[in-house]
Amino acid sequence: MTIRTDLAMEAHELCKSEARDSAEIDGVSAATENYDGVSITRVNITNENGSRRLGKAMGRYVTIEAPNLKYSKDEFDTVCNLICDELRAMAEVDPDSLTLVVGLGNGKITPDALGTRVIDCLMVTRHIKRYMKEILSDNISNVCAIVPGVLGTTGIETVDIIKSITEKIKPQLVIVIDALAAADIRRVSTTVQIADTGIQPGAGVGNNRECVNEEVLGVKVIAIGVPTVIDAASISDAKIPEDLAPLMVTTQDIDAVIDRMSHAVAAGINLALHKDITPDEIENYVG
Amino acid sequence: MTIRTDLAMEAHELCKSEARDSAEIDGVSAATENYDGVSITRVNITNENGSRRLGKAMGRYVTIEAPNLKYSKDEFDTVCNLICDELRAMAEVDPDSLTLVVGLGNGKITPDALGTRVIDCLMVTRHIKRYMKEILSDNISNVCAIVPGVLGTTGIETVDIIKSITEKIKPQLVIVIDALAAADIRRVSTTVQIADTGIQPGAGVGNNRECVNEEVLGVKVIAIGVPTVIDAASISDAKIPEDLAPLMVTTQDIDAVIDRMSHAVAAGINLALHKDITPDEIENYVG
Amino acid sequence: MTIRTDLAMEAHELCKSEARDSAEIDGVSAATENYDGVSITRVNITNENGSRRLGKAMGRYVTIEAPNLKYSKDEFDTVCNLICDELRAMAEVDPDSLTLVVGLGNGKITPDALGTRVIDCLMVTRHIKRYMKEILSDNISNVCAIVPGVLGTTGIETVDIIKSITEKIKPQLVIVIDALAAADIRRVSTTVQIADTGIQPGAGVGNNRECVNEEVLGVKVIAIGVPTVIDAASISDAKIPEDLAPLMVTTQDIDAVIDRMSHAVAAGINLALHKDITPDEIENYVG
Amino acid sequence: MTIRTDLAMEAHELCKSEARDSAEIDGVSAATENYDGVSITRVNITNENGSRRLGKAMGRYVTIEAPNLKYSKDEFDTVCNLICDELRAMAEVDPDSLTLVVGLGNGKITPDALGTRVIDCLMVTRHIKRYMKEILSDNISNVCAIVPGVLGTTGIETVDIIKSITEKIKPQLVIVIDALAAADIRRVSTTVQIADTGIQPGAGVGNNRECVNEEVLGVKVIAIGVPTVIDAASISDAKIPEDLAPLMVTTQDIDAVIDRMSHAVAAGINLALHKDITPDEIENYVG
């Protein structure tokens, strides 16, 4: 594949269109459902052949597409609830288990800021559980969060930061949030991918992504990603000069898109981790 | 021309390469000089034919290219001094005349934020001249600045805002600063264009640019622009879906580039408007 | 009065407590109502004596106090609706009239950023009415907005910027938004004042406020303000060194407070200006 | 002491003025030098009595005061060089040793953002040393950096984040940067404190500071702090309501002050850690 994409569903589409036949790929299954204008595509990669063909690790990838998410409050609410449902289907969370949410990417580069912005909207409770347990109701789970930064500004491999903190605080679940690259510009601003495979080196916005997965961290890792750029190769065959900073192709409304998407992802996680919580209770804690 | 560019020198290059002959274009002259690794190209459009062929208004366009501006303090200083010299060659400024500097663009979209960021670094003195004249030395000129916003967020045509303020405060010179689109990605982060034509509707980052020139404002208008994006068409023949927000193609280090470039442009303007001013005096006023 | 406050209701309280008697002040009437934990105090200054005693212009001042606004979604909604009702009581707005909303203050100083932040959340429609009227339903009013900046960074008196734009676009109503100073720290983060007097030079956050009122602009001016600081004198008798930048006393959560308050004020204005609009429709336009 | 201050030199002044005699305090020595209008005060706390009296850990505290730092380029340069000299006097740094710089505080609250802003200007090299060693000259030291966030947003004790990363990457030196509280408003914007004691729970801007020192981390810890607020008690005897967010008293130009101060501190660290480096080389790496 010459066009790079972080979305398993796009990798699957591209792979099938290249194969020029309608036969299924061994080791890959895919199915799509619809909910009120929002579609969910589930791609499962079940063996090495599927993994090699799609260029993705074995595991489950759920892609939620909401073409009107930017404008429609209804689609926004649907997406929040779907993220919640899919997270709960991938991982059991109970009020006594600790979840570490990691906001990846560089908060200073708008299309790469999704991870850090989700953390801003997250309901973090670990310190309250430790020091003021009495003010928390029983349905509130134990959640903490970090923004590790990027190799270029810390000088430290991001995975090493996550790993050392994981070893220290011993969460039962790690959720990593990252901005992704898509092949199709229409998926920027409309799409969320949830995967139980963690993060593999891929297209992304930054160019130095490292593996953050269960094998490395020793604890279940769910990755939530939102495409915020498309790979320059997706719209061009032109040769980009080698000595340039990597190109970034995105839409002019990316700032508003990142804002909207980070709220949706944070709301989905908040709903999934805490039992029977209402939006008002979330406002109570997040402020 | 199918590839859109705001740089007269690129329009000239593209026009000549399309013509596939080396003959000069009637109504266009161009010449390039070099200063310590920094080049200056002067394109003069002197008649209607030249204007039509290049798709630019008649007038003088000076393009400063500094390939290492991002890293080199020497090139940075050279560029500041060249901006100062070219501004002074285009307009006479004396301590008694009033200059209005206008920072165009949307400060919330990084590649469009150049104009507003230049204003942040500008030495504004009009209020001191009016209310505390005694603390200003005689070499300090009379400078004020506005950030009018963009049509999409104000609902008011930018040119109407500039025009109404110009009529109220009656400056002798207006300098407008804007982010530009280039055809060649290498010009993003390395190039400054100074033109005595004001701003014409062009490629730009936003899609609703209006004419801001001497004919409209009734006062001399100099435009300073820096390419921060390339037109998507420059790297692709692909059709972009019509209902999408306009694409934006830029480099991943655009935030740092905008920061560097806005400091260079502001320093060039500060040096040009005030006589014999030192960088330390500028810090005094800008803070 | 030695303690400065921008709130007419606090000026009234201070004035009465200084007078040490419970008699009413001639030319001032005040009354308080309660709605679900939110109180509204209406202070009317009806003659010169009242104006001199309270140090405020004659007119109507409505103060909404919501002690739990920061946390409670219910109080937030109540406040939005009260702002809407009070605005409608002070000014008639119909779909054909034009309203100019002005965000005062310096967006780079957090406690002074309220005005600019409200504009970010405002539903601006004037350009759509002009260029794409067909996509707007009839209940949507004609709204535009500017962020004029502050004298210290523009060098231009803010009132002159507002006046010149008002003369150009001729609105039927001007709403100015500004951060205020209160005397009581408990009012920071909990209070909104709406006045039909415009803005008078007062405590404020900046120190150079000018009159922005109907007399100056020739059009009805409503001021909406939120206390974000308290006057240093309110908590101290200590002498502050003269050569210092003015002190600013606020709460550590001021960033979150400004965010919350600017959303409430913007929502109140959006609801007031457009007829029968739903929050979903607002999201459609504001994005 | 009822007035809280993070500056050892202020604690010393307050202690002596309370004692109402001019006798030295046992276990405390203090001396002041001057360099071109910039003063350096060295307070050494040498025994338990001194520590108890001043409410500070035993160790060396160097306070640099530059009253015109905000405006004067000369004082700025003097302060950068003094920070460099004092850091080198406290810790040996050679090109093969690894230094971890930690930016403490909440980047979203302006007066608490100093730590994160210093990291933005820091010359980070560890990843270049590891992956592209050949492009670094021999005088460049091995530096990495983290921004751990604050307990209220991560839910994780800051010291635990620093400790786990320190254990993973094993630096020879840790430098922690934090915003401080002063007793005298004149020290906000003019003062830098360097201490070989690390950070002790103190006044600070946040209210949950934990010990970050050699005893906890097992490696030498130098703390660099800049006062950005004064304790509310310093200007008032008034009782602040208990249920409020903590008050913050600062100057209106705090945003510009933080910008200036973080550049000075970063430049001082960059000069100290790398041998014979020029400002131009720093720009090369920091961008």
JSON list of C-alpha atoms in Angstrom, two decimals, chain C residues 204-265:
[
{"chain": "C", "resi": 204, "resn": "GLY", "atom": "CA", "xyz": [-12.76, 47.39, 35.39]},
{"chain": "C", "resi": 205, "resn": "VAL", "atom": "CA", "xyz": [-9.66, 45.32, 34.77]},
{"chain": "C", "resi": 206, "resn": "GLY", "atom": "CA", "xyz": [-7.90, 47.73, 32.43]},
{"chain": "C", "resi": 207, "resn": "ASN", "atom": "CA", "xyz": [-7.23, 51.24, 33.64]},
{"chain": "C", "resi": 208, "resn": "ASN", "atom": "CA", "xyz": [-8.23, 53.34, 30.63]},
{"chain": "C", "resi": 209, "resn": "ARG", "atom": "CA", "xyz": [-11.90, 52.70, 30.12]},
{"chain": "C", "resi": 210, "resn": "GLU", "atom": "CA", "xyz": [-13.86, 55.21, 28.09]},
{"chain": "C", "resi": 211, "resn": "CYS", "atom": "CA", "xyz": [-17.57, 55.97, 27.88]},
{"chain": "C", "resi": 212, "resn": "VAL", "atom": "CA", "xyz": [-19.44, 53.75, 25.43]},
{"chain": "C", "resi": 213, "resn": "ASN", "atom": "CA", "xyz": [-23.09, 54.78, 25.64]},
{"chain": "C", "resi": 214, "resn": "GLU", "atom": "CA", "xyz": [-26.09, 55.98, 23.66]},
{"chain": "C", "resi": 215, "resn": "GLU", "atom": "CA", "xyz": [-25.03, 59.61, 23.93]},
{"chain": "C", "resi": 216, "resn": "VAL", "atom": "CA", "xyz": [-21.68, 58.84, 22.27]},
{"chain": "C", "resi": 217, "resn": "LEU", "atom": "CA", "xyz": [-22.82, 56.25, 19.72]},
{"chain": "C", "resi": 218, "resn": "GLY", "atom": "CA", "xyz": [-26.26, 57.62, 18.86]},
{"chain": "C", "resi": 219, "resn": "VAL", "atom": "CA", "xyz": [-27.81, 54.17, 19.22]},
{"chain": "C", "resi": 220, "resn": "LYS", "atom": "CA", "xyz": [-29.13, 52.22, 22.19]},
{"chain": "C", "resi": 221, "resn": "VAL", "atom": "CA", "xyz": [-26.29, 50.56, 24.15]},
{"chain": "C", "resi": 222, "resn": "ILE", "atom": "CA", "xyz": [-26.73, 47.68, 26.59]},
{"chain": "C", "resi": 223, "resn": "ALA", "atom": "CA", "xyz": [-23.76, 46.61, 28.70]},
{"chain": "C", "resi": 224, "resn": "ILE", "atom": "CA", "xyz": [-23.31, 43.08, 29.99]},
{"chain": "C", "resi": 225, "resn": "GLY", "atom": "CA", "xyz": [-20.55, 42.59, 32.53]},
{"chain": "C", "resi": 226, "resn": "VAL", "atom": "CA", "xyz": [-19.18, 39.82, 34.71]},
{"chain": "C", "resi": 227, "resn": "PRO", "atom": "CA", "xyz": [-16.93, 40.50, 37.71]},
{"chain": "C", "resi": 228, "resn": "THR", "atom": "CA", "xyz": [-13.65, 38.62, 37.23]},
{"chain": "C", "resi": 229, "resn": "VAL", "atom": "CA", "xyz": [-11.45, 40.51, 39.69]},
{"chain": "C", "resi": 230, "resn": "ILE", "atom": "CA", "xyz": [-11.83, 42.40, 42.89]},
{"chain": "C", "resi": 231, "resn": "ASP", "atom": "CA", "xyz": [-10.25, 45.76, 43.46]},
{"chain": "C", "resi": 232, "resn": "ALA", "atom": "CA", "xyz": [-7.06, 45.31, 45.49]},
{"chain": "C", "resi": 233, "resn": "ALA", "atom": "CA", "xyz": [-8.33, 47.99, 47.85]},
{"chain": "C", "resi": 234, "resn": "SER", "atom": "CA", "xyz": [-11.22, 45.69, 48.71]},
{"chain": "C", "resi": 235, "resn": "ILE", "atom": "CA", "xyz": [-8.92, 43.32, 50.53]},
{"chain": "C", "resi": 236, "resn": "SER", "atom": "CA", "xyz": [-6.21, 45.67, 51.70]},
{"chain": "C", "resi": 237, "resn": "ASP", "atom": "CA", "xyz": [-5.45, 49.02, 53.18]},
{"chain": "C", "resi": 238, "resn": "ALA", "atom": "CA", "xyz": [-1.83, 48.61, 52.18]},
{"chain": "C", "resi": 239, "resn": "LYS", "atom": "CA", "xyz": [-0.24, 51.16, 49.89]},
{"chain": "C", "resi": 240, "resn": "ILE", "atom": "CA", "xyz": [0.71, 49.58, 46.54]},
{"chain": "C", "resi": 241, "resn": "PRO", "atom": "CA", "xyz": [3.86, 51.05, 45.00]},
{"chain": "C", "resi": 242, "resn": "GLU", "atom": "CA", "xyz": [2.92, 53.65, 42.37]},
{"chain": "C", "resi": 243, "resn": "ASP", "atom": "CA", "xyz": [5.33, 52.47, 39.68]},
{"chain": "C", "resi": 244, "resn": "LEU", "atom": "CA", "xyz": [3.92, 48.94, 39.52]},
{"chain": "C", "resi": 245, "resn": "ALA", "atom": "CA", "xyz": [1.58, 47.53, 36.93]},
{"chain": "C", "resi": 246, "resn": "PRO", "atom": "CA", "xyz": [-1.91, 47.62, 38.51]},
{"chain": "C", "resi": 247, "resn": "LEU", "atom": "CA", "xyz": [-2.61, 44.72, 40.84]},
{"chain": "C", "resi": 248, "resn": "MET", "atom": "CA", "xyz": [-5.14, 42.11, 39.93]},
{"chain": "C", "resi": 249, "resn": "VAL", "atom": "CA", "xyz": [-6.86, 40.03, 42.59]},
{"chain": "C", "resi": 250, "resn": "THR", "atom": "CA", "xyz": [-8.76, 37.02, 41.35]},
{"chain": "C", "resi": 251, "resn": "THR", "atom": "CA", "xyz": [-9.32, 33.34, 42.05]},
{"chain": "C", "resi": 252, "resn": "GLN", "atom": "CA", "xyz": [-7.07, 30.50, 40.94]},
{"chain": "C", "resi": 253, "resn": "ASP", "atom": "CA", "xyz": [-9.84, 28.94, 38.88]},
{"chain": "C", "resi": 254, "resn": "ILE", "atom": "CA", "xyz": [-10.35, 32.14, 36.86]},
{"chain": "C", "resi": 255, "resn": "ASP", "atom": "CA", "xyz": [-9.62, 30.42, 33.54]},
{"chain": "C", "resi": 256, "resn": "ALA", "atom": "CA", "xyz": [-12.45, 27.91, 34.02]},
{"chain": "C", "resi": 257, "resn": "VAL", "atom": "CA", "xyz": [-14.71, 30.67, 35.35]},
{"chain": "C", "resi": 258, "resn": "ILE", "atom": "CA", "xyz": [-14.15, 32.86, 32.29]},
{"chain": "C", "resi": 259, "resn": "ASP", "atom": "CA", "xyz": [-14.90, 29.88, 30.05]},
{"chain": "C", "resi": 260, "resn": "ARG", "atom": "CA", "xyz": [-18.13, 29.07, 31.85]},
{"chain": "C", "resi": 261, "resn": "MET", "atom": "CA", "xyz": [-19.29, 32.68, 32.11]},
{"chain": "C", "resi": 262, "resn": "SER", "atom": "CA", "xyz": [-18.60, 33.54, 28.48]},
{"chain": "C", "resi": 263, "resn": "HIS", "atom": "CA", "xyz": [-20.66, 30.53, 27.40]},
{"chain": "C", "resi": 264, "resn": "ALA", "atom": "CA", "xyz": [-23.54, 31.64, 29.63]},
{"chain": "C", "resi": 265, "resn": "VAL", "atom": "CA", "xyz": [-23.49, 35.24, 28.41]}
]
